[in-house]
Amino acid sequence: MSEIDDVINESIRRRAGEVRFGGGSIADVRHRVVRRRRKALSIACTALAVPGLLAVGVVIGQRTASSNDRFSAGAAAGDTATADSTPSTDGVEESATSTINVYPTPTTVVTELCSAVTATTIDSAVDPYVGTTTVPFTCLSGPFEADMLCAAFTEVTTTTDIAEGCAITVVSGDLTVTTTSVIP
Amino acid sequence: MTESEATAHEGAQWVPFRGDATSTYQRLYEPLCRMAYLLVDTREQAEEVVQEAFAKALPRWAKLDNPDGYVRSCVLNGCRRVQRRRALARRRPVPHDALDTPAVADHVIDALRRLPSPQREVVVLRFYMQSTDAEIAATLGIAIGTVKSSLSRAKTRLKEELQ
């Protein structure tokens, strides 16, 4: 062993020996293990609980929003709310003033509309195939129904030939049928 | 010579031993604390590191092939973590007065503190734990050649600083 080894050896041993280590027992270590496990469990619970609570919040929010929409739509259409606020699903009913009261069941709405549009479009247009015809449509209430109507109506026009080649838009509660191509 | 000095001077020769956790703890606690003390320079942190190492090893004790080596590696990792935190916290070397200063001014220990961490670990394992090159390599997870070169560089640097 060289001289530097001796010097290092002696210094390190002196340094190591100058402090007493008495504290701590295996019981302390076991407590420490328990604390570590609790901490890990707590972190895991937090990691699982936060997304879970968020998901529950989102679901509740969606259900609330959906319920509100249905309620306001039913109220706007003159539908009578029942005790549990569930709107009727009868679709279309004629009122005394011939206004179509609609609660959104797209198929029945569109069936009624199709016949109205057919009559108006074909009978009143200057050119029966090209032009714009506006059908008064007082039953529409709010964007919810308008959107639904557009989607449903487009679907129907593909199965019937009533408005093939027509673009359909809903503006301010009126159904506008624009013929964009000539039907042979 | 005090009792603790006697223990330190007896040398903490590393004899691989597979025993139950309690006897291993009683056998290794003090040598490991002293080893950690040489690396982190404060008694409290040394004890904390060793206790934490045993707490980490205890739940998997039955599965460990070499519990002594596992705990020793945990202690070294803990010491590195302490040094890293210090460096991050202060962005400069630890002030001398914040550490447990030696009872007698010791230039060797001062020079040892200034060594890079890997070299310091190699020196402590060699001169305090009396580990062989192969044991040091296994503990630190490095090649034996790296152990030899680190030790050589450390001794050269210590020699230069002491002259």
Tab-separated table of C-alpha atoms in Angstrom:
chain	number	residue	atom	x	y	z
A	1	MET	CA	0.000	0.000	0.000
A	2	SER	CA	1.430	3.351	-0.996
A	3	GLU	CA	1.846	6.351	1.204
A	4	ILE	CA	-1.178	8.142	-0.222
A	5	ASP	CA	-3.270	5.039	0.453
A	6	ASP	CA	-2.221	5.108	4.095
A	7	VAL	CA	-3.071	8.788	4.389
A	8	ILE	CA	-6.485	8.367	2.792
A	9	ASN	CA	-7.188	5.274	4.831
A	10	GLU	CA	-6.366	6.927	8.097
A	11	SER	CA	-8.328	10.102	7.356
A	12	ILE	CA	-11.395	8.258	6.177
A	13	ARG	CA	-11.442	6.002	9.224
A	14	ARG	CA	-10.962	8.940	11.554
A	15	ARG	CA	-13.754	10.829	9.850
A	16	ALA	CA	-16.072	7.810	9.889
A	17	GLY	CA	-15.372	7.178	13.547
A	18	GLU	CA	-15.995	10.681	14.818
A	19	VAL	CA	-19.787	10.424	14.856
A	20	ARG	CA	-21.992	8.085	16.828
A	21	PHE	CA	-24.959	6.489	15.121
A	22	GLY	CA	-27.333	5.137	17.653
A	23	GLY	CA	-30.747	6.161	16.449
A	24	GLY	CA	-33.161	3.952	14.716
A	25	SER	CA	-34.206	0.364	14.984
A	26	ILE	CA	-35.830	-2.135	12.685
A	27	ALA	CA	-39.175	-1.071	14.188
A	28	ASP	CA	-38.568	2.438	12.861
A	29	VAL	CA	-37.894	0.973	9.465
A	30	ARG	CA	-41.132	-0.995	9.615
A	31	HIS	CA	-43.037	2.204	10.470
A	32	ARG	CA	-41.325	3.845	7.574
A	33	VAL	CA	-42.480	1.041	5.288
A	34	VAL	CA	-46.056	1.520	6.462
A	35	ARG	CA	-45.805	5.264	5.835
A	36	ARG	CA	-44.422	4.638	2.360
A	37	ARG	CA	-47.294	2.271	1.575
A	38	ARG	CA	-49.876	4.740	2.841
A	39	LYS	CA	-48.327	7.471	0.770
A	40	ALA	CA	-48.306	5.276	-2.340
A	41	LEU	CA	-51.924	4.302	-1.711
A	42	SER	CA	-52.901	7.924	-1.262
A	43	ILE	CA	-51.207	8.902	-4.514
A	44	ALA	CA	-52.878	6.012	-6.335
A	45	CYS	CA	-56.298	6.933	-4.946
A	46	THR	CA	-55.831	10.548	-5.964
A	47	ALA	CA	-54.705	9.508	-9.407
A	48	LEU	CA	-57.827	7.386	-9.833
A	49	ALA	CA	-60.293	9.681	-8.085
A	50	VAL	CA	-59.578	12.870	-10.021
A	51	PRO	CA	-60.427	11.483	-13.473
A	52	GLY	CA	-63.354	9.565	-11.981
A	53	LEU	CA	-64.849	12.706	-10.452
A	54	LEU	CA	-64.301	14.604	-13.686
A	55	ALA	CA	-66.085	11.878	-15.640
A	56	VAL	CA	-69.033	11.917	-13.232
A	57	GLY	CA	-69.174	15.713	-13.523
A	58	VAL	CA	-69.222	15.556	-17.294
A	59	VAL	CA	-71.996	12.941	-17.330
A	60	ILE	CA	-74.111	14.938	-14.893
A	61	GLY	CA	-73.535	18.079	-16.952
A	62	GLN	CA	-74.573	16.368	-20.159
A	63	ARG	CA	-77.696	14.907	-18.633
A	64	THR	CA	-78.670	18.249	-17.167
A	65	ALA	CA	-78.146	20.031	-20.471
A	66	SER	CA	-80.107	17.376	-22.351
A	67	SER	CA	-82.958	17.560	-19.884
A	68	ASN	CA	-83.079	21.367	-20.136
A	69	ASP	CA	-83.159	21.252	-23.925
A	70	ARG	CA	-86.009	18.789	-23.985
A	71	PHE	CA	-87.970	20.782	-21.469
A	72	SER	CA	-87.573	24.097	-23.279
A	73	ALA	CA	-88.332	22.509	-26.634
A	74	GLY	CA	-91.480	20.962	-25.288
A	75	ALA	CA	-92.534	24.237	-23.709
A	76	ALA	CA	-91.924	26.200	-26.906
A	77	ALA	CA	-93.978	23.754	-28.940
A	78	GLY	CA	-96.936	24.069	-26.615
A	79	ASP	CA	-96.552	20.588	-25.393
A	80	THR	CA	-97.942	19.936	-22.006
A	81	ALA	CA	-95.356	18.865	-19.587
A	82	THR	CA	-96.212	15.868	-17.540
A	83	ALA	CA	-95.360	15.386	-13.957
A	84	ASP	CA	-91.986	13.964	-14.761
A	85	SER	CA	-91.377	16.529	-17.497
A	86	THR	CA	-91.195	13.855	-20.144
A	87	PRO	CA	-92.544	15.257	-23.401
A	88	SER	CA	-94.924	13.299	-25.515
A	89	THR	CA	-93.545	11.495	-28.486
A	90	ASP	CA	-96.578	11.588	-30.627
A	91	GLY	CA	-94.754	13.646	-33.176
A	92	VAL	CA	-97.091	15.924	-35.102
A	93	GLU	CA	-100.477	17.090	-34.191
A	94	GLU	CA	-102.742	19.605	-35.865
A	95	SER	CA	-103.714	22.618	-33.809
A	96	ALA	CA	-106.833	24.673	-34.301
A	97	THR	CA	-104.974	27.272	-36.360
A	98	SER	CA	-103.457	24.705	-38.657
A	99	THR	CA	-100.058	25.322	-37.190
A	100	ILE	CA	-98.115	22.163	-37.035
A	101	ASN	CA	-97.121	21.673	-33.478
A	102	VAL	CA	-94.054	19.609	-33.525
A	103	TYR	CA	-92.244	17.874	-30.872
A	104	PRO	CA	-89.154	16.467	-32.451
A	105	THR	CA	-89.697	13.046	-33.799
A	106	PRO	CA	-87.977	13.600	-37.117
A	107	THR	CA	-89.745	11.004	-39.166
A	108	THR	CA	-93.235	12.289	-38.584
A	109	VAL	CA	-92.148	15.905	-38.905
A	110	VAL	CA	-90.565	15.233	-42.206
A	111	THR	CA	-93.486	13.261	-43.480
A	112	GLU	CA	-95.739	16.245	-42.899
A	113	LEU	CA	-93.239	18.649	-44.313
A	114	CYS	CA	-92.667	16.610	-47.389
A	115	SER	CA	-96.254	16.821	-48.411
A	116	ALA	CA	-96.323	20.577	-47.744
A	117	VAL	CA	-93.171	21.171	-49.670
A	118	THR	CA	-94.291	19.047	-52.544
A	119	ALA	CA	-97.462	20.985	-52.998
A	120	THR	CA	-95.880	24.394	-52.591
A	121	THR	CA	-92.794	23.804	-54.607
A	122	ILE	CA	-94.299	22.220	-57.608
A	123	ASP	CA	-97.466	24.263	-57.791
A	124	SER	CA	-96.222	27.751	-57.080
A	125	ALA	CA	-92.822	28.011	-58.595
A	126	VAL	CA	-92.470	29.927	-61.832
A	127	ASP	CA	-90.090	27.375	-63.058
A	128	PRO	CA	-91.044	24.192	-61.284
A	129	TYR	CA	-87.549	22.888	-61.362
A	130	VAL	CA	-85.292	25.834	-60.712
A	131	GLY	CA	-85.878	28.457	-58.083
A	132	THR	CA	-86.476	29.069	-54.442
A	133	THR	CA	-89.603	28.433	-52.564
A	134	THR	CA	-90.186	29.332	-48.995
A	135	VAL	CA	-92.557	27.250	-47.046
A	136	PRO	CA	-93.978	28.864	-43.922
A	137	PHE	CA	-93.077	26.609	-41.176
A	138	THR	CA	-94.173	27.949	-37.885
A	139	CYS	CA	-93.688	24.843	-35.987
A	140	LEU	CA	-89.937	25.107	-35.823
A	141	SER	CA	-88.721	26.262	-32.507
A	142	GLY	CA	-85.117	26.813	-31.878
A	143	PRO	CA	-81.955	25.538	-33.408
A	144	PHE	CA	-82.420	22.087	-32.000
A	145	GLU	CA	-85.420	21.326	-34.161
A	146	ALA	CA	-84.102	23.181	-37.174
A	147	ASP	CA	-80.961	21.127	-37.196
A	148	MET	CA	-82.853	17.936	-36.750
A	149	LEU	CA	-85.251	18.845	-39.512
A	150	CYS	CA	-82.513	19.570	-42.012
A	151	ALA	CA	-80.817	16.309	-41.288
A	152	ALA	CA	-84.005	14.289	-41.455
A	153	PHE	CA	-85.375	16.054	-44.525
A	154	THR	CA	-82.231	15.454	-46.507
A	155	GLU	CA	-82.562	11.826	-45.709
A	156	VAL	CA	-86.143	11.675	-46.941
A	157	THR	CA	-85.409	13.434	-50.211
A	158	THR	CA	-83.092	10.671	-51.186
A	159	THR	CA	-85.832	8.092	-50.893
A	160	THR	CA	-88.500	10.125	-52.563
A	161	ASP	CA	-88.166	12.241	-55.646
A	162	ILE	CA	-89.845	15.235	-54.174
A	163	ALA	CA	-86.886	17.485	-53.933
A	164	GLU	CA	-84.083	15.689	-55.557
A	165	GLY	CA	-81.373	18.152	-56.378
A	166	CYS	CA	-82.648	20.631	-53.834
A	167	ALA	CA	-80.687	22.292	-51.136
A	168	ILE	CA	-82.691	22.685	-47.996
A	169	THR	CA	-82.081	25.304	-45.391
A	170	VAL	CA	-84.074	26.566	-42.490
A	171	VAL	CA	-84.055	30.304	-41.993
A	172	SER	CA	-85.910	32.005	-39.202
A	173	GLY	CA	-88.381	29.246	-38.841
A	174	ASP	CA	-89.163	29.062	-42.559
A	175	LEU	CA	-88.208	26.119	-44.622
A	176	THR	CA	-86.492	27.267	-47.786
A	177	VAL	CA	-86.203	24.844	-50.622
A	178	THR	CA	-83.789	25.885	-53.320
A	179	THR	CA	-83.750	23.893	-56.502
A	180	THR	CA	-80.239	23.751	-57.726
A	181	SER	CA	-80.515	21.481	-60.662
A	182	VAL	CA	-83.086	20.583	-63.257
A	183	ILE	CA	-84.855	17.369	-62.720
A	184	PRO	CA	-85.338	15.729	-66.106
B	1	MET	CA	-10.473	5.419	21.420
B	2	THR	CA	-14.257	5.563	21.657
B	3	GLU	CA	-16.487	2.624	20.935
B	4	SER	CA	-17.608	4.069	17.636
B	5	GLU	CA	-14.040	4.748	16.600
B	6	ALA	CA	-13.185	1.201	17.472
B	7	THR	CA	-15.990	-0.056	15.288
B	8	ALA	CA	-14.825	2.156	12.468
B	9	HIS	CA	-11.237	1.045	12.851
B	10	GLU	CA	-12.188	-2.584	12.904
B	11	GLY	CA	-13.071	-2.003	9.318
B	12	ALA	CA	-16.386	-2.573	7.710
B	13	GLN	CA	-15.255	-5.520	5.691
B	14	TRP	CA	-18.017	-6.512	3.341
B	15	VAL	CA	-18.948	-10.104	3.952
B	16	PRO	CA	-21.945	-11.158	1.882
B	17	PHE	CA	-24.427	-12.590	4.308
B	18	ARG	CA	-27.970	-13.687	3.858
B	19	GLY	CA	-29.846	-13.375	7.074
B	20	ASP	CA	-33.162	-12.164	8.282
B	21	ALA	CA	-33.873	-8.480	8.052
B	22	THR	CA	-33.440	-7.732	11.746
B	23	SER	CA	-30.004	-9.292	12.088
B	24	THR	CA	-28.880	-7.732	8.821
B	25	TYR	CA	-30.098	-4.368	10.023
B	26	GLN	CA	-28.232	-4.708	13.310
B	27	ARG	CA	-25.087	-5.823	11.537
B	28	LEU	CA	-25.079	-3.264	8.743
B	29	TYR	CA	-26.789	-0.198	10.125
B	30	GLU	CA	-23.748	1.458	11.617
B	31	PRO	CA	-21.225	0.662	8.859
B	32	LEU	CA	-23.684	1.842	6.247
B	33	CYS	CA	-24.368	5.009	8.220
B	34	ARG	CA	-20.652	5.711	8.364
B	35	MET	CA	-20.298	5.066	4.662
B	36	ALA	CA	-23.203	7.410	3.954
B	37	TYR	CA	-21.722	9.952	6.349
B	38	LEU	CA	-18.524	9.991	4.326
B	39	LEU	CA	-20.580	10.753	1.234
B	40	VAL	CA	-23.196	13.203	2.488
B	41	ASP	CA	-21.281	14.780	5.397
B	42	THR	CA	-24.163	15.088	7.826
B	43	ARG	CA	-25.145	12.529	10.425
B	44	GLU	CA	-28.894	13.120	10.101
B	45	GLN	CA	-28.914	12.717	6.367
B	46	ALA	CA	-26.700	9.654	6.564
B	47	GLU	CA	-29.117	7.962	8.970
B	48	GLU	CA	-32.077	9.039	6.885
B	49	VAL	CA	-30.541	7.552	3.754
B	50	VAL	CA	-29.785	4.237	5.459
B	51	GLN	CA	-33.227	3.934	7.041
B	52	GLU	CA	-34.827	4.723	3.726
B	53	ALA	CA	-32.681	2.083	2.042
B	54	PHE	CA	-33.822	-0.550	4.531
B	55	ALA	CA	-37.427	0.586	4.174
B	56	LYS	CA	-37.116	0.068	0.457
B	57	ALA	CA	-35.542	-3.344	0.840
B	58	LEU	CA	-37.754	-4.704	3.628
B	59	PRO	CA	-40.951	-5.381	1.627
B	60	ARG	CA	-39.019	-7.408	-0.943
B	61	TRP	CA	-36.505	-8.947	1.430
B	62	ALA	CA	-37.472	-12.572	0.735
B	63	LYS	CA	-37.036	-12.095	-3.000
B	64	LEU	CA	-33.588	-10.507	-2.839
B	65	ASP	CA	-30.671	-12.646	-3.949
B	66	ASN	CA	-28.170	-10.445	-2.199
B	67	PRO	CA	-29.888	-8.257	0.401
B	68	ASP	CA	-26.592	-6.773	1.624
B	69	GLY	CA	-25.638	-5.635	-1.848
B	70	TYR	CA	-29.142	-4.348	-2.514
B	71	VAL	CA	-29.183	-2.241	0.619
B	72	ARG	CA	-25.683	-0.952	-0.053
B	73	SER	CA	-26.691	0.087	-3.559
B	74	CYS	CA	-29.798	1.762	-2.154
B	75	VAL	CA	-27.653	3.696	0.285
B	76	LEU	CA	-25.323	4.861	-2.478
B	77	ASN	CA	-28.290	5.899	-4.596
B	78	GLY	CA	-29.726	7.743	-1.627
B	79	CYS	CA	-26.452	9.581	-1.092
B	80	ARG	CA	-26.410	10.586	-4.749
B	81	ARG	CA	-29.957	11.849	-4.410
B	82	VAL	CA	-29.000	13.974	-1.421
B	83	GLN	CA	-26.030	15.431	-3.285
B	84	ARG	CA	-28.160	16.105	-6.351
B	85	ARG	CA	-30.792	17.897	-4.274
B	86	ARG	CA	-28.150	20.014	-2.641
B	87	ALA	CA	-26.723	20.942	-5.997
B	88	LEU	CA	-30.149	21.787	-7.363
B	89	ALA	CA	-31.136	23.747	-4.294
B	90	ARG	CA	-28.065	25.882	-4.114
B	91	ARG	CA	-26.552	25.655	-7.562
B	92	ARG	CA	-23.227	25.737	-5.886
B	93	PRO	CA	-21.215	23.528	-3.567
B	94	VAL	CA	-22.493	23.135	-0.065
B	95	PRO	CA	-21.055	25.809	2.225
B	96	HIS	CA	-18.457	24.311	4.437
B	97	ASP	CA	-20.089	25.452	7.653
B	98	ALA	CA	-23.379	23.734	6.735
B	99	LEU	CA	-21.739	20.345	7.046
B	100	ASP	CA	-20.562	18.429	10.071
B	101	THR	CA	-17.028	19.670	10.166
B	102	PRO	CA	-14.346	17.271	11.316
B	103	ALA	CA	-13.231	17.574	14.896
B	104	VAL	CA	-9.733	18.119	13.618
B	105	ALA	CA	-9.152	19.969	10.361
B	106	ASP	CA	-8.573	17.305	7.797
B	107	HIS	CA	-7.247	18.256	4.404
B	108	VAL	CA	-7.815	14.772	3.065
B	109	ILE	CA	-11.536	14.930	3.822
B	110	ASP	CA	-11.720	18.416	2.343
B	111	ALA	CA	-10.021	17.139	-0.795
B	112	LEU	CA	-12.316	14.097	-0.804
B	113	ARG	CA	-15.358	16.387	-0.773
B	114	ARG	CA	-14.109	18.148	-3.860
B	115	LEU	CA	-13.853	14.915	-5.838
B	116	PRO	CA	-16.545	14.166	-8.403
B	117	SER	CA	-19.261	12.002	-6.917
B	118	PRO	CA	-18.371	8.728	-8.708
B	119	GLN	CA	-14.717	8.994	-7.687
B	120	ARG	CA	-15.697	9.803	-4.133
B	121	GLU	CA	-17.908	6.725	-3.973
B	122	VAL	CA	-15.128	4.518	-5.287
B	123	VAL	CA	-12.690	5.877	-2.695
B	124	VAL	CA	-15.138	5.375	0.158
B	125	LEU	CA	-16.008	1.853	-0.930
B	126	ARG	CA	-12.347	0.953	-1.274
B	127	PHE	CA	-10.904	2.620	1.809
B	128	TYR	CA	-13.802	2.436	4.232
B	129	MET	CA	-15.750	-0.632	3.128
B	130	GLN	CA	-12.577	-2.451	2.073
B	131	SER	CA	-14.353	-3.622	-1.075
B	132	THR	CA	-12.493	-5.227	-3.930
B	133	ASP	CA	-12.589	-3.832	-7.439
B	134	ALA	CA	-15.117	-6.481	-8.446
B	135	GLU	CA	-17.388	-5.665	-5.486
B	136	ILE	CA	-17.196	-1.966	-6.208
B	137	ALA	CA	-17.981	-2.603	-9.858
B	138	ALA	CA	-20.981	-4.737	-8.918
B	139	THR	CA	-22.254	-2.210	-6.401
B	140	LEU	CA	-21.933	0.795	-8.669
B	141	GLY	CA	-22.914	-1.069	-11.811
B	142	ILE	CA	-19.764	-0.146	-13.702
B	143	ALA	CA	-16.900	-2.059	-15.285
B	144	ILE	CA	-13.899	-3.152	-13.243
B	145	GLY	CA	-11.676	-1.129	-15.560
B	146	THR	CA	-13.732	1.959	-14.763
B	147	VAL	CA	-13.303	1.277	-11.052
B	148	LYS	CA	-9.536	1.061	-11.452
B	149	SER	CA	-9.282	4.203	-13.554
B	150	SER	CA	-11.601	6.154	-11.228
B	151	LEU	CA	-9.589	5.090	-8.203
B	152	SER	CA	-6.346	5.986	-9.883
B	153	ARG	CA	-7.613	9.426	-10.921
B	154	ALA	CA	-9.027	10.056	-7.467
B	155	LYS	CA	-5.761	9.176	-5.763
B	156	THR	CA	-3.776	11.311	-8.200
B	157	ARG	CA	-6.048	14.245	-7.559
B	158	LEU	CA	-5.958	13.782	-3.785
B	159	LYS	CA	-2.184	13.560	-3.921
B	160	GLU	CA	-1.984	16.791	-5.937
B	161	GLU	CA	-4.281	18.615	-3.558
B	162	LEU	CA	-2.379	17.449	-0.507
B	163	GLN	CA	1.009	18.515	-1.815
